[in-house]
C-alpha positions as MATLAB code, in Angstrom:
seq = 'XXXXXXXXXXXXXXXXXXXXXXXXXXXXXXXXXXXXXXXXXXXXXXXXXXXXXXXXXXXXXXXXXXXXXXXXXXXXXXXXXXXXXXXXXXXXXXXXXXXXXXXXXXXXXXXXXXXXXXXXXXXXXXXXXXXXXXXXXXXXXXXXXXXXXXXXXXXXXXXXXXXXXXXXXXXXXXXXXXXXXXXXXXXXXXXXXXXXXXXXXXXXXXXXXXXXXXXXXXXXXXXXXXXXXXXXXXXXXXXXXXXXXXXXXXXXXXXXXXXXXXXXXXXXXXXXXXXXXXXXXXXXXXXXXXXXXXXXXXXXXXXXXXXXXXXXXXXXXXXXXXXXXXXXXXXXXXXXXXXXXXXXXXXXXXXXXXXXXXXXXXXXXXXXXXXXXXXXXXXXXXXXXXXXXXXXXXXXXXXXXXXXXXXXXXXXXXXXXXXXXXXXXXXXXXXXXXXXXXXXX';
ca = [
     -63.900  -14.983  -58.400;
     -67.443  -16.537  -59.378;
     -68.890  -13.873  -57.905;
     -66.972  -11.644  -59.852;
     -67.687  -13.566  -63.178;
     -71.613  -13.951  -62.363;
     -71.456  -10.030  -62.190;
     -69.896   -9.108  -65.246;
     -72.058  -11.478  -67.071;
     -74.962   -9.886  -65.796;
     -74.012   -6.175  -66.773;
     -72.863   -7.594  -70.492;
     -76.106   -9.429  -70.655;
     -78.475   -6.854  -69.558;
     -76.624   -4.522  -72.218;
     -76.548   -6.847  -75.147;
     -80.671   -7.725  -74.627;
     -81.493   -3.697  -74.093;
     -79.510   -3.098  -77.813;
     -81.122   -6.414  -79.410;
     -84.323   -4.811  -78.322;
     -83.470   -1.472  -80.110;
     -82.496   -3.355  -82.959;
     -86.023   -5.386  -83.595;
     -87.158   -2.160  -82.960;
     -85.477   -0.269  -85.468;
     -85.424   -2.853  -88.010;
     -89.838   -2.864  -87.826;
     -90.002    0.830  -88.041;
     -90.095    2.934  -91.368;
     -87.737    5.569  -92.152;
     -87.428    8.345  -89.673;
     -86.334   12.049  -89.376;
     -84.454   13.865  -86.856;
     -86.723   16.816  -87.618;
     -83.666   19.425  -86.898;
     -83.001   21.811  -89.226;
     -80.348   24.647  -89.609;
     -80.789   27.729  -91.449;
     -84.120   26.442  -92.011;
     -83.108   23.384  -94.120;
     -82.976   19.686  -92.628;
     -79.889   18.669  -91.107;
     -78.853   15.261  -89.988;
     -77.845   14.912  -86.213;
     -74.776   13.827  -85.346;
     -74.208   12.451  -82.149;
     -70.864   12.240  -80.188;
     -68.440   12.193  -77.308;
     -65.932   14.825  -76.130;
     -62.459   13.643  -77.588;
     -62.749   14.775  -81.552;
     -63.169   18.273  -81.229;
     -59.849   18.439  -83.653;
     -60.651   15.432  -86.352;
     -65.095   16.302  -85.828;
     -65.323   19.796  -85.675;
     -62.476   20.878  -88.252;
     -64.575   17.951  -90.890;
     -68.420   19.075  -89.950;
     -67.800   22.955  -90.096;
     -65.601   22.249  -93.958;
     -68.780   19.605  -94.879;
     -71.493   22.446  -93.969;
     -69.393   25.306  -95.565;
     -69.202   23.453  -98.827;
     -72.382   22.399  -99.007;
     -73.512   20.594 -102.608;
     -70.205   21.430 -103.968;
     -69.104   18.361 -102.258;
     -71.780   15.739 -103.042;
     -75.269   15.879 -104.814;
     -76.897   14.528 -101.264;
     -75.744   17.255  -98.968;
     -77.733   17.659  -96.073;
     -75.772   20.044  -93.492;
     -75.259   18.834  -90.489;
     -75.610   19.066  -86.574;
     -73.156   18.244  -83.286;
     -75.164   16.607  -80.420;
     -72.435   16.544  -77.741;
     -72.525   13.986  -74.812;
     -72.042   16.302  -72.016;
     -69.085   14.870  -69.581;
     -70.636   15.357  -66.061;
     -71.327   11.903  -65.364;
     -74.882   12.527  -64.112;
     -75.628   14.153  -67.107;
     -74.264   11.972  -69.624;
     -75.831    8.932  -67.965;
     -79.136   10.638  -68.342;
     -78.426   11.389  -72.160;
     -77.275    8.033  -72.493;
     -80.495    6.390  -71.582;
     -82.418    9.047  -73.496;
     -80.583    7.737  -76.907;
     -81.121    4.205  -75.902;
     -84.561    4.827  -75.484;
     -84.865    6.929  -78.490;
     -83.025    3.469  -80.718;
     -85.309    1.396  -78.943;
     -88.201    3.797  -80.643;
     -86.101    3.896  -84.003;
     -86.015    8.210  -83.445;
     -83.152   10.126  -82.322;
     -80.096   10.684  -84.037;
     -79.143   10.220  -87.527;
     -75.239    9.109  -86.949;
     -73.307    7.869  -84.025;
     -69.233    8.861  -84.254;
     -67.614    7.525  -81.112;
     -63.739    6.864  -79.505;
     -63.545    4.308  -77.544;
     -61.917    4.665  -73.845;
     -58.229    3.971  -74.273;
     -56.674    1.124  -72.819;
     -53.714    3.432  -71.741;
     -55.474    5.427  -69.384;
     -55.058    5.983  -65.833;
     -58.818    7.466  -65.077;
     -61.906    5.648  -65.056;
     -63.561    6.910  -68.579;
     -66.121    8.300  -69.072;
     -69.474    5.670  -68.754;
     -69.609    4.752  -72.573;
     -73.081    4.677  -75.723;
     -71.995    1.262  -76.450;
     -69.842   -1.044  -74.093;
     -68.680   -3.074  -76.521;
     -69.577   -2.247  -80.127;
     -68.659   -5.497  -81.881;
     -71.974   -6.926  -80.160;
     -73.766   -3.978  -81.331;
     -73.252   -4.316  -84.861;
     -75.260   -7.367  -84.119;
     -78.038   -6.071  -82.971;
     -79.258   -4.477  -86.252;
     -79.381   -0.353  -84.887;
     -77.322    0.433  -87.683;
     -78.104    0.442  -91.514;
     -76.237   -1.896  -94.302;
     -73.780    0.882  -95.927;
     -72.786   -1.866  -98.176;
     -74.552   -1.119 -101.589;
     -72.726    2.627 -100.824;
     -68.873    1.453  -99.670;
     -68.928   -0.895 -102.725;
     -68.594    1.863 -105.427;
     -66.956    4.825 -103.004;
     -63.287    5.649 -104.087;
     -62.589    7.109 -100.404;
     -63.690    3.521  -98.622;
     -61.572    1.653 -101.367;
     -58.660    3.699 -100.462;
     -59.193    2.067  -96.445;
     -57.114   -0.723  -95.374;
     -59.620   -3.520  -95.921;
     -58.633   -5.323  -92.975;
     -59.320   -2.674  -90.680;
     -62.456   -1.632  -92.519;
     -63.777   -5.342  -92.375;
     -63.782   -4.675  -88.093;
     -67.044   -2.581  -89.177;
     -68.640   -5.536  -90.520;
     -70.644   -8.770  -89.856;
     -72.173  -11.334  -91.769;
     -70.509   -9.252  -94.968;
     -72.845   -5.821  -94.418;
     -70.975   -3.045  -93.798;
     -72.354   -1.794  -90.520;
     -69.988    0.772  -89.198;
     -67.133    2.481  -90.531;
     -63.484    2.450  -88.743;
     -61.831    6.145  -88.756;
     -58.416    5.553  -86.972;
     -56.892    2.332  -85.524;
     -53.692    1.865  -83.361;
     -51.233   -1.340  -82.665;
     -49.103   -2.166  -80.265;
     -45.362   -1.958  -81.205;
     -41.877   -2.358  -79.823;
     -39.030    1.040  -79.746;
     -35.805    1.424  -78.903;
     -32.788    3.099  -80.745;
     -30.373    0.950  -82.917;
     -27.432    2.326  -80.579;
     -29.155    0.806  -77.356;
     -29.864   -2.564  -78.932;
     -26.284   -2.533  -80.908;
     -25.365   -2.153  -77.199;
     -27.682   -4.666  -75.905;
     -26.434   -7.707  -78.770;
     -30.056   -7.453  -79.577;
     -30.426   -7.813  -83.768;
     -33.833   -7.376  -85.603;
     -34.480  -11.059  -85.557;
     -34.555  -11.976  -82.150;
     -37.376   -8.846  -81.983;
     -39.190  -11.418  -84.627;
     -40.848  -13.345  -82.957;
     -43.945  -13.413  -79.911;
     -44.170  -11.557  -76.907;
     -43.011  -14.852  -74.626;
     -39.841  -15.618  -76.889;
     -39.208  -11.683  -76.720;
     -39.463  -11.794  -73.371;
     -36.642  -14.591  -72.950;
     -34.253  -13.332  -75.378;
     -34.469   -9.854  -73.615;
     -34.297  -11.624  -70.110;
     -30.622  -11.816  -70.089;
     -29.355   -9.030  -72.271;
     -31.592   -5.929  -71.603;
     -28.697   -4.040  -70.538;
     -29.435   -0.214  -71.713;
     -32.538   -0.844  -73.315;
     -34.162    1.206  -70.767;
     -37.443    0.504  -68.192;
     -40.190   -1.738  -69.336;
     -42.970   -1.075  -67.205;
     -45.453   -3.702  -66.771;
     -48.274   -2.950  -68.970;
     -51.884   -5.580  -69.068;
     -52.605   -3.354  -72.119;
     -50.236   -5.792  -74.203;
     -51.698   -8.838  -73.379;
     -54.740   -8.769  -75.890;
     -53.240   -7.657  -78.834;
     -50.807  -10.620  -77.944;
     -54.306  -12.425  -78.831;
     -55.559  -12.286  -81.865;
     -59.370  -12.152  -81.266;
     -59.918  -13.076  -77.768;
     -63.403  -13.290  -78.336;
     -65.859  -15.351  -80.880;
     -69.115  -13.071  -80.957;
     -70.101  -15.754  -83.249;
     -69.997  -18.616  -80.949;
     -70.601  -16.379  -77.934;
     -67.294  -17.587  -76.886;
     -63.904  -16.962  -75.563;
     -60.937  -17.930  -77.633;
     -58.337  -18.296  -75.205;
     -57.568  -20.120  -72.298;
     -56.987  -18.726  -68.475;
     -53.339  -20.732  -68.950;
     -52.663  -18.961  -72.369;
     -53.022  -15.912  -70.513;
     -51.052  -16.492  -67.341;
     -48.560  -17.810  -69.787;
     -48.039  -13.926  -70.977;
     -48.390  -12.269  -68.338;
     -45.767  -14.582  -66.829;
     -43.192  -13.501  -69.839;
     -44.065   -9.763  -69.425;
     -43.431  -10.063  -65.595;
     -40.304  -11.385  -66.403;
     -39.084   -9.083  -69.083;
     -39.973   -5.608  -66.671;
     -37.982   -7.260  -63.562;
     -34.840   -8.227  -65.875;
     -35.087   -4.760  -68.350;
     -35.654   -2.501  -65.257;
     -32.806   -4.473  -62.959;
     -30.311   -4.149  -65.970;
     -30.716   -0.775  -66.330;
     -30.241    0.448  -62.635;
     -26.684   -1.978  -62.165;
     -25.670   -0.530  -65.416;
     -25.817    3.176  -64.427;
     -27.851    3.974  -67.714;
     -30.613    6.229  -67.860;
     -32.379    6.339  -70.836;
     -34.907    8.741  -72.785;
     -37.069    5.924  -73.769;
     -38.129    3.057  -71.910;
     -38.892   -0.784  -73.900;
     -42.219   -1.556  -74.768;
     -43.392    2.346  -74.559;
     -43.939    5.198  -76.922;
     -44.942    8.927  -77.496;
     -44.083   11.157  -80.245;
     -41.788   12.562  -77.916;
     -39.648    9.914  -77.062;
     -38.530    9.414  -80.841;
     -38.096   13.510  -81.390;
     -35.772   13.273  -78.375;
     -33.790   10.411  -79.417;
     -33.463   11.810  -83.198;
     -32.051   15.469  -81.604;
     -29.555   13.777  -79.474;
     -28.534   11.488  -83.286;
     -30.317    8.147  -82.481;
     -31.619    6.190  -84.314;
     -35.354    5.715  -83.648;
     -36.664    1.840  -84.434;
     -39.798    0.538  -84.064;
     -40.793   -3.614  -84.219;
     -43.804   -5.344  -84.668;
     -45.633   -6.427  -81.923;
     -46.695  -10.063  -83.121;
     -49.273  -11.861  -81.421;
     -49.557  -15.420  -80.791;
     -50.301  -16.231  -84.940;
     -47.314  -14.420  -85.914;
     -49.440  -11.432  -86.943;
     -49.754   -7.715  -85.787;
     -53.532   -7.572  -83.775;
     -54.774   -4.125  -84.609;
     -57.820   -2.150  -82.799;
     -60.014    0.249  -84.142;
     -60.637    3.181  -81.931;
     -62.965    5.422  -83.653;
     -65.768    4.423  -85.548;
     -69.322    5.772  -87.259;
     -72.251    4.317  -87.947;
     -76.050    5.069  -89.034;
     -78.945    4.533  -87.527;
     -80.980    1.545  -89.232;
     -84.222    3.697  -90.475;
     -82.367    6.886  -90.666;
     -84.479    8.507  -93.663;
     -81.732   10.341  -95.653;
     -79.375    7.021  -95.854;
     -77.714    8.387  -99.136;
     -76.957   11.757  -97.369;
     -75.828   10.298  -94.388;
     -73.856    8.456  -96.272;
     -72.192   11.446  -97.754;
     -71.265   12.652  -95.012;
     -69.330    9.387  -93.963;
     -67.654    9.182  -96.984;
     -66.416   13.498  -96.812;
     -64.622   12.103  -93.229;
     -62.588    9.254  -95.315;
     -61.456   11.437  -97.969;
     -57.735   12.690  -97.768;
     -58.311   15.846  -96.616;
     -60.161   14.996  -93.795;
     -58.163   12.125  -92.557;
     -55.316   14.109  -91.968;
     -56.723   15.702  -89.558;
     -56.278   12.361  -87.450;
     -53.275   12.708  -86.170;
     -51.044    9.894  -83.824;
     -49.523   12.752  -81.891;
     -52.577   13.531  -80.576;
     -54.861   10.937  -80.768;
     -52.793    8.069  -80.328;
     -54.388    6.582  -83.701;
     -53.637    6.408  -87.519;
     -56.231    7.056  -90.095;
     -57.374    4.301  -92.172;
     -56.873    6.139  -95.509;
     -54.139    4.580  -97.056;
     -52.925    7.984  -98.842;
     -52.494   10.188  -95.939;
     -50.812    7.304  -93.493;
     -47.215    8.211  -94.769;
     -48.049   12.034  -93.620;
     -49.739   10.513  -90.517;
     -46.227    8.174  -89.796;
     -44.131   12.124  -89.568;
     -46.451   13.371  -87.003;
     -45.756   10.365  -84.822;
     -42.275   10.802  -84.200;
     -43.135   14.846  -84.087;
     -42.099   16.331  -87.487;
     -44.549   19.208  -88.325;
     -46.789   18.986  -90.965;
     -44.824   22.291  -93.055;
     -41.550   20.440  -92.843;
     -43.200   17.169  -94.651;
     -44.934   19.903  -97.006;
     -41.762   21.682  -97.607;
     -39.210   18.126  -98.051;
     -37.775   19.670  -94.788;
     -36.804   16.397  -93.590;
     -33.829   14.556  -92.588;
     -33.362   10.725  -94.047;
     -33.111    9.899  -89.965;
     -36.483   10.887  -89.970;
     -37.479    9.504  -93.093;
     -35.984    6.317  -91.697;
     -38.134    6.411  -87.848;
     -41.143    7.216  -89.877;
     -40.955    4.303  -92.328;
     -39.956    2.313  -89.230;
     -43.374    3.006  -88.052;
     -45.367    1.849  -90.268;
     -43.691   -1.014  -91.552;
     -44.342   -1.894  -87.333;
     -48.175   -2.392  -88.303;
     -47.446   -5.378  -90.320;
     -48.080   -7.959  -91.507;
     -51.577   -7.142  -89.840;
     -53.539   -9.540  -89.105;
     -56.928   -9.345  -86.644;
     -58.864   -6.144  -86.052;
     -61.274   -5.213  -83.515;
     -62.970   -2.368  -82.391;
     -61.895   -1.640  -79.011;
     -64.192   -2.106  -75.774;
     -65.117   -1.069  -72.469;
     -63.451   -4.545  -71.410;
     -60.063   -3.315  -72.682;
     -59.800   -0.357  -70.657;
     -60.993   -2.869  -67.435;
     -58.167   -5.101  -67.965;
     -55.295   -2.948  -69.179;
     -56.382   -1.300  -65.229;
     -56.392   -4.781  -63.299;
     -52.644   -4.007  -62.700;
     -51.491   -0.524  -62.145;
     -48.983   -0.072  -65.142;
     -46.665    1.286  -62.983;
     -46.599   -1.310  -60.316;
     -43.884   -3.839  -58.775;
     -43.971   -6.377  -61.740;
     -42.492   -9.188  -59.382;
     -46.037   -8.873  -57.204;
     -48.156   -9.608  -59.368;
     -50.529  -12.882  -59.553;
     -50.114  -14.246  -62.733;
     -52.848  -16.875  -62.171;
     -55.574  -14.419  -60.383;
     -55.015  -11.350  -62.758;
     -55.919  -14.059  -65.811;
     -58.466  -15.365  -63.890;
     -59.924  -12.139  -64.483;
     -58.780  -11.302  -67.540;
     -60.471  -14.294  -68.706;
     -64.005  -13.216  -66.441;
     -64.128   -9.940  -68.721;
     -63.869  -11.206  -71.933;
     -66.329  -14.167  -70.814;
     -68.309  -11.443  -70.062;
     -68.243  -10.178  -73.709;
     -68.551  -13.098  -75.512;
     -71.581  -14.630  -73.589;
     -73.819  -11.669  -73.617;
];
């Protein structure tokens, strides 16, 4: 396990002094240009990854089609794609490091980072974990600009604070996610399960489900749900981490528990259900509402009583970029209205931070089209699951932007895996060694 430990520190470390580097770097340099143009004018260069064709590519191609109609600093603007051969992208990933390092390159970064929910190894990532990038200084203050912008005053402030440090306004969140509970009021009615004994944290969940998860359905085992259990595992501050090996264990111990009982209920009792406890998709809750459930969704409160939110797409500038206030612009056109309903949970597993469009954005998680909420073409059981959604994000409390180390930890156990095998003590142990990683880098 030392060994272990000693090795993630090493890769975190030798990552956090490469970006520090860039940032002194940045920070002594004066302004700089991309130098591309298109149609013979300057353009700012925007550089990406592969999973926002929809939300990206719909929002660039409407920016450079409206040109100074939409703000007095247009500057059109350019996709630089990461390419997803791995050889390739690790290639263009040094050459951007290097070019940060230089204070040349790109003018704006707009990345996802790899979901905690998946089953493949991601793609190798720009920044590992972004929260000790903002540190480093690559990326300008947009404060003086998100202080008097109507579309960044319509964010949810806690999830737009995740983009800053030390009070500048170093990145900007696009979409963030939480971790909830579902089930349908007919399986818990059957259950004796009421809304308050879904109150509470994931350990005193786990008992009160122990005993009575008859018909509730499967709850796989899933690691994913033990940091946002935590509210801030990690001090970047204090180069710290903020939880203990036995506070971990301690969860991981109550999940355990919760899969074996839920998943032993449900195969005595004969029931087979359409949506599993502790799991969601779009699906599940169009399903249940065709068949006349009724869809329900809890909050997921960690530890402090509060819902942990993570941010999982996010844009920033570089630090000398020379056309700030256009660059700018452009950041601002992606959190208007019309652009952030393009982000949509069905799809992208996320919610936009635009306060305006998350009702819209709450339909298209449980799978109502977008014409039927145009058209009032919707049922009050629908109204019902989609309000149910939302009011699942609250009262939210921490917000982080999401790291390489998540996706590492939510795959320590497979999520489909015998729940009674696992090590409760060793799989914390390393839990712990990743976020130790983070924090001391």
């Amino acid at each position: 396990m030392k060994k272990n430990r000693n090795l993630l520190k090493t890769c975190a470390a030798l990552t956090a002094a490469a970006l520090f580097a860039a940032g002194l770097s940045a920070c002594g340099e004066d302004t700089a240009s991309s130098g591309t143009t298109i149609g013979g004018k300057e353009a700012l260069v925007l550089q990406t990854d592969s999973d926002l064709s929809l939300f990206l590519y719909n929002a660039v191609d409407a920016w450079n089609q409206g040109g100074a109609s939409l703000s007095d600093d247009f500057m059109p603007v350019e996709v630089e794609k990461l390419p997803t051969d791995s050889e390739a992208r690790a290639a263009a990933l040094q050459q951007t490091r290097t070019e940060l390092m230089a204070g040349s390159g790109a003018d704006l970064f707009l990345f996802t980072m790899p979901s905690p929910m998946g089953s493949e190894e991601p793609a190798e990532s720009l920044f590992s974990d972004p929260n000790q990038t903002f540190r480093s200084g690559v990326f300008a203050d947009l404060s003086d600009y998100t202080k008097d912008d109507p579309a960044f005053a319509a964010c949810v402030p806690e999830v737009m604070a995740a983009g800053a440090v030390d009070g500048r306004q170093v990145a900007l969140p696009l979409s963030y996610s939480w971790a909830f509970y579902y089930a349908t009021q007919e399986n818990l009615d059957l259950c004796g399960i009421a809304d308050a004994d879904l109150s509470q944290g994931p350990a005193e969940v786990a008992e009160t489900l122990e005993g009575n998860a008859k018909g509730v359905g499967n709850a796989p085992f899933f690691p994913t749900y033990i940091l946002p259990a935590l509210p801030q595992p990690v001090d970047y501050d204090a180069g710290s981490v903020s939880v203990t090996e036995d506070e971990i264990a301690s969860l991981l111990t109550a999940f355990r528990s919760l899969a074996v009982a839920s998943s032993a209920a449900t195969e005595e009792s004969g029931t087979t259900m359409t949506t599993p406890f502790l799991t969601y998709t779009p699906a599940n809750a169009q399903a249940d509402l065709a068949e006349g459930q009724t869809p329900r969704c809890f909050p997921y409160l960690s530890t402090d009583g509060t819902v942990s939110a993570v941010v999982n797409t996010f844009a920033a500038v570089r630090g000398n970029c020379a056309h700030l206030e256009s660059a700018y612009a452009f950041l601002s056109f992606l959190l208007s209205d019309e652009r952030q309903k393009d982000i949509n949970p069905s799809m992208e597993w996320a919610i936009p931070v635009d306060t305006n469009v998350q009702e819209a954005a709450a339909y298209a998680a449980i799978g109502v089209q977008a014409w039927d909420v145009e058209s009032g073409n919707v049922t009050d059981a629908e109204k019902a699951a989609a309000q149910s959604y939302l009011d699942s994000g609250k009262p939210l409390g921490s917000v982080r932007i999401l790291t390489d180390a998540d996706w590492q930890i939510a795959n320590m156990v497979p999520p489909y895996g015998p729940p009674d095998e696992i090590d409760a003590e060793e799989t914390a142990a390393n839990i712990y060694a990743a976020l130790e990683a983070n924090a001391s880098a």
